[in-house]
Tab-separated table of C-alpha atoms in Angstrom:
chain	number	residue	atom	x	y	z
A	254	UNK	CA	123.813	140.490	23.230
A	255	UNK	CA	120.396	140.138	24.723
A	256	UNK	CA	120.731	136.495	25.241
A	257	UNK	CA	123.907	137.467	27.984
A	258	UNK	CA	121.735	140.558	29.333
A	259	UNK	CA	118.872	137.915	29.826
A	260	UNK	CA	121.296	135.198	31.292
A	261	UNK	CA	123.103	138.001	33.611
A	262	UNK	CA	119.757	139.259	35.085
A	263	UNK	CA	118.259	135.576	35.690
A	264	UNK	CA	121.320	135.074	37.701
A	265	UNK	CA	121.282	137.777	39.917
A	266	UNK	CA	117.689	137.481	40.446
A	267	UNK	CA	118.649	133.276	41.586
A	268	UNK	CA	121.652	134.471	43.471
A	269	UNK	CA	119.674	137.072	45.281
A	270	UNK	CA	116.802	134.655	46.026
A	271	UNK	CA	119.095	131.991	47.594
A	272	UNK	CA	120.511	134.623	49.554
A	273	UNK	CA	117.086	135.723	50.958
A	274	UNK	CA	116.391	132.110	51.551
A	275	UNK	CA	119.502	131.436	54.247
A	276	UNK	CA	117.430	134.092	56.318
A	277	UNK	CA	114.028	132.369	56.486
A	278	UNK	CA	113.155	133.157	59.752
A	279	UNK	CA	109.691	130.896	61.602
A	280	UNK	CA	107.974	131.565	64.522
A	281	UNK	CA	105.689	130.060	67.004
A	282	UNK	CA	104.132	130.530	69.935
A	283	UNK	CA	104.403	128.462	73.151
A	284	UNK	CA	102.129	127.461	75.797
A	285	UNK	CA	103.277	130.496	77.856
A	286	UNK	CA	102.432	132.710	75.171
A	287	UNK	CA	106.136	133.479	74.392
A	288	UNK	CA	107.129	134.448	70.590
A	289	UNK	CA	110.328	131.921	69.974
A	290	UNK	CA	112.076	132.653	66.369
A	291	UNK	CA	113.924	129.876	64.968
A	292	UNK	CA	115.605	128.463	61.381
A	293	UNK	CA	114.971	125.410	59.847
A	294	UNK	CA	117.931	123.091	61.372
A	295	UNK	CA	121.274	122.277	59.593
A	296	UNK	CA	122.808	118.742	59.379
A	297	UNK	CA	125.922	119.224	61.740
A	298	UNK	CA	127.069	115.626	61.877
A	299	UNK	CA	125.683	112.568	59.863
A	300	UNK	CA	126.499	108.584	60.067
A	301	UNK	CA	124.681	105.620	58.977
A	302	UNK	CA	123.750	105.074	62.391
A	303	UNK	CA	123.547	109.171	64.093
A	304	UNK	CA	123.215	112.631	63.517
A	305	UNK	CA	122.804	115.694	64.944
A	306	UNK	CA	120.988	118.968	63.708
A	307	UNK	CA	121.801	122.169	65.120
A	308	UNK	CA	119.753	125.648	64.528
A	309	UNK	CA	119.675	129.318	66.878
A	310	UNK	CA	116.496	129.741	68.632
A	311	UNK	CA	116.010	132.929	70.111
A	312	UNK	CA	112.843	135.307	72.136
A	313	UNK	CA	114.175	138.384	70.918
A	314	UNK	CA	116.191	138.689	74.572
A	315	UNK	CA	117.857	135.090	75.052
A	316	UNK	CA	119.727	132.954	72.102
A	317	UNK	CA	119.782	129.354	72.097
A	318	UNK	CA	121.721	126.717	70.718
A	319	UNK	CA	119.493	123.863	70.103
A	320	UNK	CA	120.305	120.526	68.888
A	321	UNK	CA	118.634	117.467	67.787
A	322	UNK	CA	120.237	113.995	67.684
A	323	UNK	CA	119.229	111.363	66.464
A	324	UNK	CA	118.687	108.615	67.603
A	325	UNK	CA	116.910	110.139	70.932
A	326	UNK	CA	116.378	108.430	73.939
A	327	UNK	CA	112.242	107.928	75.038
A	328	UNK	CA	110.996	110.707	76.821
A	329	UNK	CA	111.263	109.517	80.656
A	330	UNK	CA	115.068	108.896	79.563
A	331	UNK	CA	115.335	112.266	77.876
A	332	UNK	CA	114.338	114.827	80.608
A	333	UNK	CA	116.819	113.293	82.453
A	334	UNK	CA	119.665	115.381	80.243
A	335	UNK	CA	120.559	118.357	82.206
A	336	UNK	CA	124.579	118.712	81.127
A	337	UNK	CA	125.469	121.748	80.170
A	338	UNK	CA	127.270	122.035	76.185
A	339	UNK	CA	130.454	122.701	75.770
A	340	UNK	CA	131.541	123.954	72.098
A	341	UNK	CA	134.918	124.275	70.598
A	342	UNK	CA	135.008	127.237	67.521
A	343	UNK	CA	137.192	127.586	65.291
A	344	UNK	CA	139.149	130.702	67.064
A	345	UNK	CA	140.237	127.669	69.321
A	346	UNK	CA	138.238	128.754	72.396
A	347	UNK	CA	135.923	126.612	73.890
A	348	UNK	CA	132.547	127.999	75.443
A	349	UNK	CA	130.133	126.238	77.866
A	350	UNK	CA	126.324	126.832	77.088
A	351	UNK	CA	124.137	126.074	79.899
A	352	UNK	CA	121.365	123.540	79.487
A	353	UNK	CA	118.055	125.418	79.382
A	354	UNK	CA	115.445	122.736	78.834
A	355	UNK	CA	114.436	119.606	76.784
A	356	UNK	CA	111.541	119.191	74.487
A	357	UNK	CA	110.280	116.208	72.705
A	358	UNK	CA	108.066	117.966	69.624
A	359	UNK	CA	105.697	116.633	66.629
A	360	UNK	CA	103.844	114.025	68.956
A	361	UNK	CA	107.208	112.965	69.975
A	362	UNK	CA	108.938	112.307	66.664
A	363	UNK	CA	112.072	114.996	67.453
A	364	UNK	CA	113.765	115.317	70.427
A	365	UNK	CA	115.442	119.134	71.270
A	366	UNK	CA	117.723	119.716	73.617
A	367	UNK	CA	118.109	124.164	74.364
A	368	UNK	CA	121.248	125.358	75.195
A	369	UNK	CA	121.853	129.497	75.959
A	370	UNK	CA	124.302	131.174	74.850
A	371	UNK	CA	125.936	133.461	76.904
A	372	UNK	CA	125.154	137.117	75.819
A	373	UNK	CA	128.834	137.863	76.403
A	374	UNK	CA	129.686	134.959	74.109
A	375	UNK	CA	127.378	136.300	71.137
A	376	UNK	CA	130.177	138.185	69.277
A	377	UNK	CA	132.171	135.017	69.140
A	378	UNK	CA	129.304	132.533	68.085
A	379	UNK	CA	128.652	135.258	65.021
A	380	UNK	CA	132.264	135.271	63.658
A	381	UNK	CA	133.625	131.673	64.151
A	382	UNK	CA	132.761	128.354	62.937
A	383	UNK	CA	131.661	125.523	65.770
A	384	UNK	CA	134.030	122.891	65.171
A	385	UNK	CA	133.458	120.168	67.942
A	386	UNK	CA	130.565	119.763	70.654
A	387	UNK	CA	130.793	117.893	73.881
A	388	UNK	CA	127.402	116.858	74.532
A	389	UNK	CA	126.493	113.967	77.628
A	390	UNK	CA	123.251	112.871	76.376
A	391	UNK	CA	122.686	110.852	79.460
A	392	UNK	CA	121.193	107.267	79.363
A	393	UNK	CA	121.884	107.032	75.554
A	394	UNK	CA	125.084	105.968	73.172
A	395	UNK	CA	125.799	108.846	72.030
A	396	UNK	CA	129.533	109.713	71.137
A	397	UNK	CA	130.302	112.539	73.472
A	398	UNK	CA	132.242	114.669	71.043
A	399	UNK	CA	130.705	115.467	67.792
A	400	UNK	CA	133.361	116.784	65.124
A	401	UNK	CA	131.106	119.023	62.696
A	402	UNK	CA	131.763	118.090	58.983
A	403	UNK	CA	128.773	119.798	57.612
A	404	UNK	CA	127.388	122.993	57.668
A	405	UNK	CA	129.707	124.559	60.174
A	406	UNK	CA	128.973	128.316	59.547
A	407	UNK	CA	125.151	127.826	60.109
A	408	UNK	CA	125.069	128.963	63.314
A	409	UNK	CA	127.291	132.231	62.421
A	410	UNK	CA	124.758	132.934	59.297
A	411	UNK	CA	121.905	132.289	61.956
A	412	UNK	CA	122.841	134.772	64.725
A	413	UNK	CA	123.476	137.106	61.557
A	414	UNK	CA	120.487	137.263	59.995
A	415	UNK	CA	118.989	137.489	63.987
A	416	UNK	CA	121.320	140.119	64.803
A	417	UNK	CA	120.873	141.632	61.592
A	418	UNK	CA	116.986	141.734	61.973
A	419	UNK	CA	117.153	142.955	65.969
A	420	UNK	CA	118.932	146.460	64.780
C-alpha cells in the first residue's frame, strides 16, 4: 500500500512539474531599454531540407507572432521581408498579422521575423489551433504556405500562460 501512495505522489509531483514547465517564461532587455517576454520556440514545420519555429513575444502591451525559418536568407537579403502574415486557425478564419520588424540574433546564427497580433484578434489566437501560414519570405525558396504538423496549440498555451500572468 505504500509502494502505490509513493508511486501516486511521484506522479503528481512529475505531472505538476511538466505543467509548470510549458509556462517558462524569459526575458530580455533590448537596446531601447524595453522588457520583451518570450518562450522558448516550438517546431511548427520540419523537412530534411526547412523548418520553421514559431513562439509569442510580447512587452506586456503588444503580442507578437514570431517565427524563425530555416534556412534564412543573409542579412542584406533578410531586411528586405516586409509582408505582412497571414494565418489560417483552426475555427477556419484566416487573420493577417502585420510585419513588425526583422532581427538576425546570436551573432547572426537565427533569423526572426515579428509579426503583431491584432489586439482584437487575441481571443481567437488563445482558443484555436494555427493550422497553415502564408509567409513571402522575399529573396529566398521558401514554400509560401506552411501546413503546421507539429506543435499546433503552442501558440494558444503561449498567449495563456501570458494572459494568465497579465491578470
Amino acid at each position: 500500500m505504500r509502494k502505490v501512495t509513493f508511486r501516486i505522489l511521484f506522479l503528481s509531483v512529475l505531472i505538476s512539474f511538466k505543467l509548470l514547465a510549458q509556462c517558462e517564461l524569459k526575458n530580455r532587455v533590448l537596446a531601447d531599454g524595453t522588457m520583451m517576454y518570450y518562450f522558448d520556440p516550438a517546431d511548427f514545420y520540419i523537412t530534411k531540407s526547412k523548418s520553421l519555429k514559431i513562439n509569442i513575444v510580447t512587452d506586456k502591451e503588444h503580442y507578437f507572432v514570431a517565427l524563425q525559418p530555416s534556412p534564412f536568407p543573409p542579412k542584406k537579403e533578410g531586411k528586405k521581408i516586409k509582408d505582412d502574415l497571414i494565418i489560417h486557425l483552426a475555427n477556419k478564419k484566416q487573420y493577417k498579422l502585420s510585419h513588425y520588424d526583422t532581427q538576425y540574433r546570436h551573432n547572426d546564427s537565427i533569423m526572426q521575423v515579428l509579426y503583431l497580433i491584432d489586439e482584437k484578434d487575441l481571443v481567437a489566437f488563445s482558443k484555436f489551433e494555427a493550422v497553415v501560414a502564408e509567409i513571402n519570405m522575399e529573396g529566398t525558396e521558401f514554400v509560401r504556405d506552411y501546413t503546421f504538423k507539429l506543435h499546433k496549440d503552442a501558440i494558444v498555451k503561449q498567449l495563456a500562460c501570458l494572459l494568465k500572468e497579465d491578470k
